[in-house]
Coordinates of C-alpha atoms and ligand atoms in Angstrom, one line a residue:
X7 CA 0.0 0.0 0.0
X8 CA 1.5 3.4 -1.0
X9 CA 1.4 6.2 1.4
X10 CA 3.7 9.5 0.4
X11 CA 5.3 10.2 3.1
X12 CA 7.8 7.7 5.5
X13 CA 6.0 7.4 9.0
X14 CA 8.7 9.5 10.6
X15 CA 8.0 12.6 8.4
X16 CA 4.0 11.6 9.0
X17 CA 4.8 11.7 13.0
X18 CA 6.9 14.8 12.8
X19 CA 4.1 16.8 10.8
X20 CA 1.1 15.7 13.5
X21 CA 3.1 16.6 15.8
X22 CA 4.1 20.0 14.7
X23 CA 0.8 20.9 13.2
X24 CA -2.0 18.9 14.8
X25 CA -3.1 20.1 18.8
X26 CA -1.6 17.6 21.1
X27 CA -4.7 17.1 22.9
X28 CA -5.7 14.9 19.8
X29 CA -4.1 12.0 21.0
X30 CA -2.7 8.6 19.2
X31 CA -3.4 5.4 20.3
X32 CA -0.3 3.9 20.8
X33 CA 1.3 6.9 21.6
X34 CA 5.1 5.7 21.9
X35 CA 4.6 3.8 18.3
X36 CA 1.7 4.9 16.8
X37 CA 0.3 2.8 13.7
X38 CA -0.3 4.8 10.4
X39 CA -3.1 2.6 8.9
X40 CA -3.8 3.0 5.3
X41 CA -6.3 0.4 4.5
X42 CA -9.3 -1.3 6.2
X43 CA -11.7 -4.6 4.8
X44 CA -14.0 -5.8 6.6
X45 CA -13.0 -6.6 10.1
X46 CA -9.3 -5.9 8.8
X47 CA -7.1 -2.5 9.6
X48 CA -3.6 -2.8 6.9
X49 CA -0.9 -0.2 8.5
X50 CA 1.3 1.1 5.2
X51 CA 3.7 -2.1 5.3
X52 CA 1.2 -3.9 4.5
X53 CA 0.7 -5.7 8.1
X54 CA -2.6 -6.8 8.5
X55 CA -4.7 -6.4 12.3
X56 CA -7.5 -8.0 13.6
X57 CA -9.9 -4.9 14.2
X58 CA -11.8 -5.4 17.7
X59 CA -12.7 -2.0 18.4
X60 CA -14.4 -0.2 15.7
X61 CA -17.8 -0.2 16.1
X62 CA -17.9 2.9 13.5
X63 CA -17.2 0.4 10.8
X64 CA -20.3 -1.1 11.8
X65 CA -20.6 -3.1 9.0
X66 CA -16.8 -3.6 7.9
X67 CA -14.2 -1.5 6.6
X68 CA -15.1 -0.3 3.3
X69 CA -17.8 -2.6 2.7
X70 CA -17.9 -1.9 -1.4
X71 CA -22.2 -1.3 -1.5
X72 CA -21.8 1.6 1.1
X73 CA -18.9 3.2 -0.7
X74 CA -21.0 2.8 -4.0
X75 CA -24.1 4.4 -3.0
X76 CA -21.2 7.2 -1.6
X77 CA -20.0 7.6 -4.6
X78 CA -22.7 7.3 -7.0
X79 CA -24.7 10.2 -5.0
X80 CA -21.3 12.2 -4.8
X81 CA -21.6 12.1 -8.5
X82 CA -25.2 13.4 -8.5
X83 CA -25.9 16.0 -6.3
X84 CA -25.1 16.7 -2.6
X85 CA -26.5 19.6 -1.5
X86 CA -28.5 21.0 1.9
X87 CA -32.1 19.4 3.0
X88 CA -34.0 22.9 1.9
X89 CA -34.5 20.8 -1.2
X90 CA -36.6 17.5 -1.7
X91 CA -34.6 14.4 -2.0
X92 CA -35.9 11.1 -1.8
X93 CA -32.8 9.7 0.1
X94 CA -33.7 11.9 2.9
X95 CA -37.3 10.8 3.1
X96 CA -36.4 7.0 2.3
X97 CA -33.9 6.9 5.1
X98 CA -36.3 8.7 7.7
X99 CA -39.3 5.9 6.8
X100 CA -36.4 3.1 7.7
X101 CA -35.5 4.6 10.8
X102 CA -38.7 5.0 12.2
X103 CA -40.0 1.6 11.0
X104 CA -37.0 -0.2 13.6
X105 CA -38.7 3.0 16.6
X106 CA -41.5 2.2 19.2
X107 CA -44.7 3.5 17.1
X108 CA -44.3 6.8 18.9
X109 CA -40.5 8.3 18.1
X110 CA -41.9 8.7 14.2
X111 CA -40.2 12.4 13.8
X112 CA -36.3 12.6 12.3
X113 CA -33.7 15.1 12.5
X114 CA -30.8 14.8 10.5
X115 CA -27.1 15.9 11.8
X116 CA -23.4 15.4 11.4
X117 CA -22.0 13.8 14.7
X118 CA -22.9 11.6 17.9
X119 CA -22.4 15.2 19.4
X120 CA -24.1 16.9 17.5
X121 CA -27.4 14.6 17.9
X122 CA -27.3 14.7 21.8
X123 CA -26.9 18.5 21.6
X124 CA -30.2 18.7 19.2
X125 CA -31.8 16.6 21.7
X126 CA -30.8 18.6 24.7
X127 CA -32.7 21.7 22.9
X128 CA -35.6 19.9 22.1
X129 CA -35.8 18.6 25.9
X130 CA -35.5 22.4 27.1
X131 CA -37.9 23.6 25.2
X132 CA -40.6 21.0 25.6
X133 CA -40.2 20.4 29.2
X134 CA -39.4 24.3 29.7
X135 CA -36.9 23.2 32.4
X136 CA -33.4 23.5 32.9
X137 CA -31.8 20.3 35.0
X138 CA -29.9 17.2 33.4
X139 CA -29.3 13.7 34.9
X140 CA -26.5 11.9 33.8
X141 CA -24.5 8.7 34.6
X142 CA -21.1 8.8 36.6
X143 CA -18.6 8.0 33.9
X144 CA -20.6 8.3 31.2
X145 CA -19.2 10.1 27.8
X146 CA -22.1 12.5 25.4
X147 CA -19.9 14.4 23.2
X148 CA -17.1 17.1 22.7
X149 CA -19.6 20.1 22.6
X150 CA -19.7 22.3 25.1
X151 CA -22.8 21.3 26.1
X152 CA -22.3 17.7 26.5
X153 CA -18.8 17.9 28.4
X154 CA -21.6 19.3 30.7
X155 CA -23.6 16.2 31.0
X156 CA -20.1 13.9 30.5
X157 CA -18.4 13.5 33.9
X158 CA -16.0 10.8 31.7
X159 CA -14.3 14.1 31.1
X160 CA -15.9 16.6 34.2
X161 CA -14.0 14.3 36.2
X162 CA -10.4 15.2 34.8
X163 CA -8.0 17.2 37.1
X164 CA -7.8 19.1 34.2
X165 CA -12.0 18.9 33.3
X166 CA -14.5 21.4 33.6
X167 CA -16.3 22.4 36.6
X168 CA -19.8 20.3 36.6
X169 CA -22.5 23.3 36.2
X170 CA -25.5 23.1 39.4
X171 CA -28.2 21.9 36.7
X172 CA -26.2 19.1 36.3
X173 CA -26.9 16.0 38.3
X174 CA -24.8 12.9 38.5
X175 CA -26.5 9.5 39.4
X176 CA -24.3 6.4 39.7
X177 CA -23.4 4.2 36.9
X178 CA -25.5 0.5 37.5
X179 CA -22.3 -1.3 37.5
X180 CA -23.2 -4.2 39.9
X181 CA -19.5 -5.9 39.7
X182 CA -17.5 -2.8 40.9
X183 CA -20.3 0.1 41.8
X184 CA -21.9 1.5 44.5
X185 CA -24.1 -1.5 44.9
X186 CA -22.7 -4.8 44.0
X187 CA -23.9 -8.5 43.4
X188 CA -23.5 -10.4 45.8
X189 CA -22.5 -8.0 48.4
X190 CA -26.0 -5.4 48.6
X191 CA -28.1 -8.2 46.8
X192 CA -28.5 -11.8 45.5
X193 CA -30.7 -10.2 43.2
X194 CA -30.5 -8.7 40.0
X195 CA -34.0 -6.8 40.2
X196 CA -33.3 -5.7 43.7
X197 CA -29.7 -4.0 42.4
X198 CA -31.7 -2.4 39.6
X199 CA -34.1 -0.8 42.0
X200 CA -31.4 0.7 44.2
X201 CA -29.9 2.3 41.6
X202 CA -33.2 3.8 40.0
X203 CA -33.8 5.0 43.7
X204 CA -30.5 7.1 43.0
X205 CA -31.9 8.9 39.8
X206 CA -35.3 8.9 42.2
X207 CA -33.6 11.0 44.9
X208 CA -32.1 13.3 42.2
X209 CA -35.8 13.5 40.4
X210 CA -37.2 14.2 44.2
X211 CA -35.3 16.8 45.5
X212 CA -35.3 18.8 41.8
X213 CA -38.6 18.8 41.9
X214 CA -39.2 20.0 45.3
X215 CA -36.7 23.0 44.1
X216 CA -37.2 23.7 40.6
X217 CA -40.6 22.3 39.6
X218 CA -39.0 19.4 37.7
X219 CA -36.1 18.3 35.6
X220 CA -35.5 18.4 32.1
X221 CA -34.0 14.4 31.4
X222 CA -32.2 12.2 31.7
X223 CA -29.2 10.8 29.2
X224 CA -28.1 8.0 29.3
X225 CA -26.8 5.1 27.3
X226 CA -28.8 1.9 27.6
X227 CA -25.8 -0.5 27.5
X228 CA -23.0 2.3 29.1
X229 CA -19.9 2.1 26.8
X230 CA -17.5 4.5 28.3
X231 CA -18.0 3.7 31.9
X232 CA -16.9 0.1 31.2
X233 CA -19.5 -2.1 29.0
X234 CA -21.7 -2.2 31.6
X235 CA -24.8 -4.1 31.6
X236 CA -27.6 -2.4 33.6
X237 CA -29.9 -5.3 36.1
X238 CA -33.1 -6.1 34.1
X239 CA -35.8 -3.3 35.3
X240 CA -33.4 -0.5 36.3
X241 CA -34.6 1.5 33.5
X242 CA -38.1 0.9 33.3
X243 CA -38.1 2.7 36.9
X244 CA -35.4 5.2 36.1
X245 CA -38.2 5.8 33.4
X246 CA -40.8 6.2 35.8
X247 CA -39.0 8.3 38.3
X248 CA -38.0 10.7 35.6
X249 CA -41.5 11.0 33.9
X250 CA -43.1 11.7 37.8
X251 CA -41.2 14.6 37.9
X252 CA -42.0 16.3 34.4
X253 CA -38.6 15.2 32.5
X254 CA -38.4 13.6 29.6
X255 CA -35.8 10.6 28.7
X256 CA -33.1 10.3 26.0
X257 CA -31.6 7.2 25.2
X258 CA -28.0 8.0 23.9
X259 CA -27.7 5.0 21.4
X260 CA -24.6 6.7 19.4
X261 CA -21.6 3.6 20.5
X262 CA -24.8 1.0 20.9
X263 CA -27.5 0.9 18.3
X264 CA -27.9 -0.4 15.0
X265 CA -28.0 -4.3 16.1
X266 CA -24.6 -4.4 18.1
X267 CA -26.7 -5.9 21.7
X268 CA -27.6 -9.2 18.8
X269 CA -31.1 -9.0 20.1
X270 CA -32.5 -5.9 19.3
X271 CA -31.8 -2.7 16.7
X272 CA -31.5 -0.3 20.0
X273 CA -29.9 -1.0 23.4
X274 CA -32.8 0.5 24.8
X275 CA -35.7 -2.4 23.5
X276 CA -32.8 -4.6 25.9
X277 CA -34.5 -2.5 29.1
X278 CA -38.0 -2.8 27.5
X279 CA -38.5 1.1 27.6
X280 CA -39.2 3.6 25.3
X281 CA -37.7 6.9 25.3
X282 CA -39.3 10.1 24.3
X283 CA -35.9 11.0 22.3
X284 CA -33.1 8.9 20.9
X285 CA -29.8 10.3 19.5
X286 CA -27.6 7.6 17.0
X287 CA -24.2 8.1 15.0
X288 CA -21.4 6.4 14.8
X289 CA -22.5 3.0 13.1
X290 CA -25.1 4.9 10.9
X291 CA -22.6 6.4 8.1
X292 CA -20.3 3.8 8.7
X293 CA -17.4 5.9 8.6
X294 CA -19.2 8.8 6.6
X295 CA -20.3 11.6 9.2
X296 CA -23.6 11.4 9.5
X297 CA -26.2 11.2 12.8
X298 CA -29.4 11.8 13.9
X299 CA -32.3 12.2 16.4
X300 CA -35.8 10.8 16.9
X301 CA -38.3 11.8 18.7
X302 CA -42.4 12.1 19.1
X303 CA -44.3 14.5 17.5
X304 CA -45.5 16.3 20.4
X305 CA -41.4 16.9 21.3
X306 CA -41.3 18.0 17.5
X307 CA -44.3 20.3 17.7
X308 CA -42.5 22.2 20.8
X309 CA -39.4 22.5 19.0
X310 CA -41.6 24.2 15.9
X311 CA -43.9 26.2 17.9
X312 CA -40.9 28.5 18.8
X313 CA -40.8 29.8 15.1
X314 CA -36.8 29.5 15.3
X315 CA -36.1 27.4 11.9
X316 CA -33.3 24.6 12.4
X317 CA -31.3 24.5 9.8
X318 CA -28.1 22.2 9.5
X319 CA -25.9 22.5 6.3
X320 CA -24.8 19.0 5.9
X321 CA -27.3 17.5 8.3
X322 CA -29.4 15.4 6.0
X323 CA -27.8 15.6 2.6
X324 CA -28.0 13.3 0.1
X325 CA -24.6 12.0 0.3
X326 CA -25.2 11.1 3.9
X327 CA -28.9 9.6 3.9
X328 CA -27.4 7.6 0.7
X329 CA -24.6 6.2 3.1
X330 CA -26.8 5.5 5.7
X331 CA -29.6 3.4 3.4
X332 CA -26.5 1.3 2.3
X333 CA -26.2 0.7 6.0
X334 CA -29.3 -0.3 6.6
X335 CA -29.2 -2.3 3.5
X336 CA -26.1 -4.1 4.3
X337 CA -27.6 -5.0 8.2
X338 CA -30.4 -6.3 6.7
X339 CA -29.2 -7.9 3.5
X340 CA -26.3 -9.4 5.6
X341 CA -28.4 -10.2 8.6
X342 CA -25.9 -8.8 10.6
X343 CA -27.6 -8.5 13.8
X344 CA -28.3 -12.1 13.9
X345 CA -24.3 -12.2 13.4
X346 CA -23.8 -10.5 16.9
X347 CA -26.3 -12.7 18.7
X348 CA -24.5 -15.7 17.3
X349 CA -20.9 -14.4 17.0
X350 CA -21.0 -12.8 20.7
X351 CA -22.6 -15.4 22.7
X352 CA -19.4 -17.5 21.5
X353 CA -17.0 -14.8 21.9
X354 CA -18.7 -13.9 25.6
X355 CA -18.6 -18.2 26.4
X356 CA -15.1 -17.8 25.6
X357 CA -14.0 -15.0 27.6
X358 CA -16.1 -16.6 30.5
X359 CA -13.6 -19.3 30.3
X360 CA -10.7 -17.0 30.8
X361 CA -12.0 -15.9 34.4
X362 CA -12.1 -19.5 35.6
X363 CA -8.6 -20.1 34.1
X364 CA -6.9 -16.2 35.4
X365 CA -6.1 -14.7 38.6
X366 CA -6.2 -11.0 36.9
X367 CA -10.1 -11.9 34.7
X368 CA -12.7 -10.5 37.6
X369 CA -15.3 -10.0 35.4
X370 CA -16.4 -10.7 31.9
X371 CA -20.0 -9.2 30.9
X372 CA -21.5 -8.7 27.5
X373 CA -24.2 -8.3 25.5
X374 CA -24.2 -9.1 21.3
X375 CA -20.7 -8.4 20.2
X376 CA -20.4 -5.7 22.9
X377 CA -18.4 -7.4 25.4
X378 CA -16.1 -6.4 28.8
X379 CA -13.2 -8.1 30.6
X380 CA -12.7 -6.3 33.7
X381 CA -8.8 -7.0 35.1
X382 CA -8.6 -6.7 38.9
X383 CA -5.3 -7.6 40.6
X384 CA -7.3 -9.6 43.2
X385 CA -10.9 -11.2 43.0
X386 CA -11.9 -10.7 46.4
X387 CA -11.1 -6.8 46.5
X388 CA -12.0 -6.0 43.0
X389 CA -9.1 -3.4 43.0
X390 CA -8.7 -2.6 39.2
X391 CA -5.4 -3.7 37.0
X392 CA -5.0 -0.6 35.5
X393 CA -0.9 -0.9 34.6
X394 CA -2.0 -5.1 33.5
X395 CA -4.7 -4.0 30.9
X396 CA -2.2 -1.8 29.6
X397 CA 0.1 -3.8 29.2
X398 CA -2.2 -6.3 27.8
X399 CA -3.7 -3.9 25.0
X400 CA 0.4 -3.3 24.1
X401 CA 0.9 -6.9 24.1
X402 CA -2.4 -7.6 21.5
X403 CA -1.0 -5.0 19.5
X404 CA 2.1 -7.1 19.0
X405 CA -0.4 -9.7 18.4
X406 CA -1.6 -7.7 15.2
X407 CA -5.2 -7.8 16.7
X408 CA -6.8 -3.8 18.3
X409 CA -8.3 -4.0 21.5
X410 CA -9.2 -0.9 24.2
X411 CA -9.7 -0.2 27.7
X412 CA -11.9 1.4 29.3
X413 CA -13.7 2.3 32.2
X414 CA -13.0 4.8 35.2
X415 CA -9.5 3.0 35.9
X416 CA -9.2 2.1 32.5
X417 CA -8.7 -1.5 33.6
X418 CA -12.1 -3.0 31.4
X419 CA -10.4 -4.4 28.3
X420 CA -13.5 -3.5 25.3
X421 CA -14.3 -5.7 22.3
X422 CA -16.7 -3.7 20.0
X423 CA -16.0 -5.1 16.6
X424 CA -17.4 -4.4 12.8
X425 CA -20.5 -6.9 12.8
X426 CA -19.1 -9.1 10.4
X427 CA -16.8 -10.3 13.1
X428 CA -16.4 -14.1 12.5
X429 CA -16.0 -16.7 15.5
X430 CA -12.8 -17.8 14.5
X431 CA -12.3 -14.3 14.7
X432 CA -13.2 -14.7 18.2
X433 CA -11.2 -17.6 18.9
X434 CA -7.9 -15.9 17.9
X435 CA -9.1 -12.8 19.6
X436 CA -9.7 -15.0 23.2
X437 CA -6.4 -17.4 22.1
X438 CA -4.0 -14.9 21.9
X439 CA -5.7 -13.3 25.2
X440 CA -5.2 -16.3 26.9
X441 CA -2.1 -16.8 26.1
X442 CA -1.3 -13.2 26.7
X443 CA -2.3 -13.4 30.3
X444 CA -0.4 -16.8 31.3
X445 CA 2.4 -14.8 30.0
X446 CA 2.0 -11.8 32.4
X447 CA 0.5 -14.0 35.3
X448 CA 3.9 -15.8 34.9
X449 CA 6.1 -13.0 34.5
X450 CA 5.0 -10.7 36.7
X451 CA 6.0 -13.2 39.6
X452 CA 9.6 -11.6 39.4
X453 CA 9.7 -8.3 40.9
X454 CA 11.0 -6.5 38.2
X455 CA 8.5 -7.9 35.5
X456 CA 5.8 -6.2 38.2
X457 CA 7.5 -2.9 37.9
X458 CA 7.7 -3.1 34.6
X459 CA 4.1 -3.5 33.8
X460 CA 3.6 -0.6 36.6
X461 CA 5.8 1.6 34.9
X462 CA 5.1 1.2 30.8
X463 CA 2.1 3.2 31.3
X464 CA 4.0 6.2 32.8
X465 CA 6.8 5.8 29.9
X466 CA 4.1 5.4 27.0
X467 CA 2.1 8.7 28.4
X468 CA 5.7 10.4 28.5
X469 CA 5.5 9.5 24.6
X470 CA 8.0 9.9 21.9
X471 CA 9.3 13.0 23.3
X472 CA 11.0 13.2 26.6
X473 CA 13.9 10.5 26.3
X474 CA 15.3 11.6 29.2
X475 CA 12.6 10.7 31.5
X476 CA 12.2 7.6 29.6
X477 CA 15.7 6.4 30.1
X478 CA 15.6 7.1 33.9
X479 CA 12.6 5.2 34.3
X480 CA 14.5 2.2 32.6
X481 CA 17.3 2.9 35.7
X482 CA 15.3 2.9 37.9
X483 CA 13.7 -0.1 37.3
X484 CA 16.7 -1.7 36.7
X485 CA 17.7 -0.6 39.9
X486 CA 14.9 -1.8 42.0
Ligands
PMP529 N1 -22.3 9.5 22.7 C1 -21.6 8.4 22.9 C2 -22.1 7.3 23.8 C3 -20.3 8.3 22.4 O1 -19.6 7.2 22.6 C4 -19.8 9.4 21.5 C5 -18.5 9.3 20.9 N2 -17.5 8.5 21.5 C6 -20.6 10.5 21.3 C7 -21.9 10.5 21.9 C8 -20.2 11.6 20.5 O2 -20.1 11.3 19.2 P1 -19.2 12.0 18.1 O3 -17.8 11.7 18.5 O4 -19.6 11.5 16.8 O5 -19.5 13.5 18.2

């Protein structure tokens, strides 16, 4: 595969013209990829990688019907949605079709962000109220507005202040929340009550002060606090409290919709509830920028009733909405939900094996291929292996297969692949993890391996630059 430019005159460019806060993965050896097919990334050497963490390539790296339909409408026309185009319309009749009979009213946008900020506004304005719930941990957007509502990055030393309108409810993590199985319950119901008494408190004491609340955001299936897995029920009451007190509910399915759970289209059908807005991305373009939101027509009807037109330039052109129908064409066509059903229960029976088999697997939860492997550095305390999972990601990189982490202590290793991930896919994905761990639960039984592992996340966030630093890190571990 030709690129240009050599990788070191790529690196020196970023890094003199593109804002360091954009970070690399792999910041100490970055990869320059060049190529992607299907669930395949090819770096400009031609070295292939197993892709496990791009659910934006929702249906596979370049799959050739989505960039047709890109290119064919390129060729036609693209222009803004102040003119008919049956793309538009066509894609808006698909949406709502997979919707709860009542979200039947589209808005078309360019980002995740983007959607969640539209569906802020429409909340504000129909509810005429002003206070947001929000998850602990949980991740909205880059706007403004939804760093508001995203303590994933309010809770940086470096983060924004959380505004008073904001409220923060706990994230239902039952293995390493603020209620946990077994410890506050046997039971799965029970742990979903206690936290929806959480966002009932919030709702409570809001209303008692402010008349009501404006919503609650959330994801359905929380991706940036960790894959978790809400109990069965905690939203239906979450729901309930919410509505009691005037607000209205958003279901953030941006990382999680479009068929990834294997079961159903949204994450939020997994809860049985229906929101009064969704927001969705990502998946939806495929790698094409291109979002939206849905919501009833009553929500609509506010928004219009304020005679303020919303206009979006690229929201809803015909590039975009001709993307998106290849999408949807290619889920179907493809049966592609079906796929994560099948593929991740095997992938998820597989990992479970790991946690019998490791000291460092505490947890392995999942639903479709949307799966977590939490690594603690004891079972019984549940205290997070931050400096293994990184060290574990590293190692997989080696491997030539792209995993994440996640999570508040970034210790909750995340499989989100394109949905044409295949179970030998899986198999090589779990068998090089396996091995992977033996390998660090062996090694790190000298002392020196263990400060090694501690300290290769402090030298890769020191990066390419500081050398110095870098080499006395390597004295002084091979000091200790
Ligand atoms: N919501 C969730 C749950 C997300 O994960 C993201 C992106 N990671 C966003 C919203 C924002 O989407 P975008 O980056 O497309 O603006």
């Amino acid at each position: 595969f030709l690129q240009s430019m050599p990788k070191s005159e790529t690196i020196k460019l970023r890094e003199k013209h593109v804002g360091s806060a954009c970070q690399l993965f792999f910041r100490s050896s970055p990869l320059k990829i060049v190529r992607g097919i299907a669930q395949f990334m090819y770096d400009e050497t031609g070295e292939r990688y197993l892709d496990c963490i791009n659910n934006v390539a929702h249906v596979g790296h370049c799959h050739p019907h989505v960039v047709e339909a890109g290119r064919n409408q390129m060729s036609l026309i693209s222009t803004n949605n102040r003119y008919l185009h049956d793309e538009l319309v066509i894609l808006a009749k698909r949406l709502v079709k997979t919707m709860p009979e009542s979200l039947s009213v589209c808005f078309f946008v360019n980002s995740g962000s983007e959607a969640n900020d539209l569906a802020l506004r429409l909340a504000r304005v129909h509810t005429n109220k002003k206070d947001m719930i929000t998850l602990d941990h949980a991740y909205h957007g880059h706007l403004t507005s939804m760093i508001d509502l995203s303590p994933y990055k309010l809770n940086l030393p470096g983060g924004p202040e959380k505004p008073e309108w904001v409220h923060v409810a706990p994230v239902p993590d039952v293995y390493r929340g603020k209620y946990t199985y077994p410890r506050d319950s046997q039971s799965e119901e029970e742990l979903g009550n206690l936290y929806a008494r959480e966002v009932g408190e919030i709702c409570k004491k809001v209303k008692e002060a402010k008349g009501g609340v404006c919503a609650f955001i959330a994801e359905s299936l929380q991706s940036c606090g960790g894959q978790i897995i809400p109990p069965d029920g905690y939203l239906k009451k979450v729901y309930e409290y919410v509505r009691e007190a005037n607000g209205v509910c958003i279901a953030d399915e941006v990382q999680v919709g479009f068929g990834r759970s294997g079961t159903h289209m949204w994450a939020f059908q997994t809860q049985d509830v229906v929101p009064d807005i969704v927001t969705m991305g990502k998946p939806m373009g495929n790698g094409h920028p291109v979002a939206a939101v849905i919501t009833t027509p009553e929500i609509a009807k506010s928004f219009a009733d304020t005679g303020v037109e919303y206009f979006n330039t690229y929201g809803g052109n015909p590039v975009s909405c001709a993307i998106a129908n290849a999408v949807l064409d290619v889920i179907e066509e493809e049966r592609l939900m079906e796929r994560a059903a099948r593929v991740g229960n095997h992938l998820l029976s597989r990992c479970e094996s790991l946690k019998h088999k490791h000291r460092l697997v505490g947890d392995v939860r999942g639903r479709g291929l949307f799966v977590g492997v939490e690594l603690v550095t004891d079972k019984e305390s549940r205290i997070p292996a931050t400096a293994e999972a990184k060290h574990v990601v590293n190692r997989m990189r080696e491997e030539r297969i792209l995993i994440s982490r996640d999570g508040p202590d970034s210790n909750v290793l995340k499989f989100k692949p394109p949905m044409v991930f295949t179970t030998q896919d899986a198999d090589r994905l779990v068998d090089t993890l396996d091995r992977v761990l033996s390998e660090l639960e062996e090694n790190t039984k000298s002392v020196q391996m263990k400060l090694e592992v501690l300290v290769s996340p402090i030298r890769e966030d020191v990066g390419s630059g500081d050398l110095q630093l870098k080499s006395s890190i390597q004295q002084y571990v091979k000091a200790v």
